């Protein structure tokens, strides 16, 4: 972690004076960071998350930042280096499969990793007030929410509202790849649903769209495999971000 941590000053070094910064209200110095540096930071963060998943899969997880000292350090202010939007599924905990610890990831979890108003606002908070340089939207294989939509299962009005965006993803998948069915249709819909959420994030927040447009925020898609523990990094879909052009 040594080399990786270099771009991220210790929390107490960022603070202007001895008084502790309130949690969730710290001004992040990289807010004024030149765009090229912000993108380099985003690439460093992405590299570390990829390395973390490799460690996890290989049984060599380091479980970083889990100490009492880390709790005390982060109590003075949080500086997460990535915001992660992922499914609430119990098999898909981002801190564990990316081998990160306390204060590292600003995590938003909701069934089907959809981006409705609350999720968009949460991601926007991390991006704007914590100047997080990287946003990862993570879907996963065998997702119950996506499966329910593909199968047309009867659900309550609340769940129907929750999964409305997944319906759009499944529709797009059926339209573009009509030959797919069963588990193949579900797995492809999971991927399309990730792009759908990225599109909803940028379409639903001027702040998020603005930061991407200015080169101050990188948004990438990924799918976690619940059978192998591996993350399939999908990169940035220019189509999903077409609204910015
Ligand atoms: Zn799921």
Short mmCIF file of N, CA and C and ligand atoms in Angstrom, two decimals, residues 87-89 111-113 140 143-145, ligand 1:
data_model
loop_
_atom_site.label_atom_id
_atom_site.label_comp_id
_atom_site.label_asym_id
_atom_site.label_seq_id
_atom_site.Cartn_x
_atom_site.Cartn_y
_atom_site.Cartn_z
N UNK A 87 -24.80 -3.64 -5.40
CA UNK A 87 -26.03 -4.29 -4.95
C UNK A 87 -25.95 -4.57 -3.44
N UNK A 88 -27.13 -4.61 -2.81
CA UNK A 88 -27.20 -4.90 -1.37
C UNK A 88 -27.02 -6.39 -1.07
N UNK A 89 -26.96 -7.21 -2.09
CA UNK A 89 -26.80 -8.67 -1.93
C UNK A 89 -25.69 -9.00 -0.92
N UNK A 111 -30.56 -2.78 -3.67
CA UNK A 111 -30.89 -3.93 -4.51
C UNK A 111 -30.81 -3.56 -5.99
N UNK A 112 -30.06 -4.34 -6.75
CA UNK A 112 -29.95 -4.12 -8.19
C UNK A 112 -29.05 -2.97 -8.58
N UNK A 113 -28.27 -2.43 -7.60
CA UNK A 113 -27.37 -1.29 -7.86
C UNK A 113 -27.98 -0.24 -8.80
N UNK A 140 -23.54 -7.67 -10.31
CA UNK A 140 -22.97 -8.98 -9.98
C UNK A 140 -23.76 -10.10 -10.65
N UNK A 143 -27.74 -11.94 -9.91
CA UNK A 143 -28.43 -10.88 -9.16
C UNK A 143 -29.93 -11.17 -9.10
N UNK A 144 -30.47 -11.27 -7.89
CA UNK A 144 -31.88 -11.60 -7.71
C UNK A 144 -32.81 -10.54 -8.29
N UNK A 145 -32.42 -9.28 -8.15
CA UNK A 145 -33.27 -8.18 -8.65
C UNK A 145 -33.39 -8.25 -10.17
ZN1 LIG B 1 -28.09 -8.15 -6.76
#
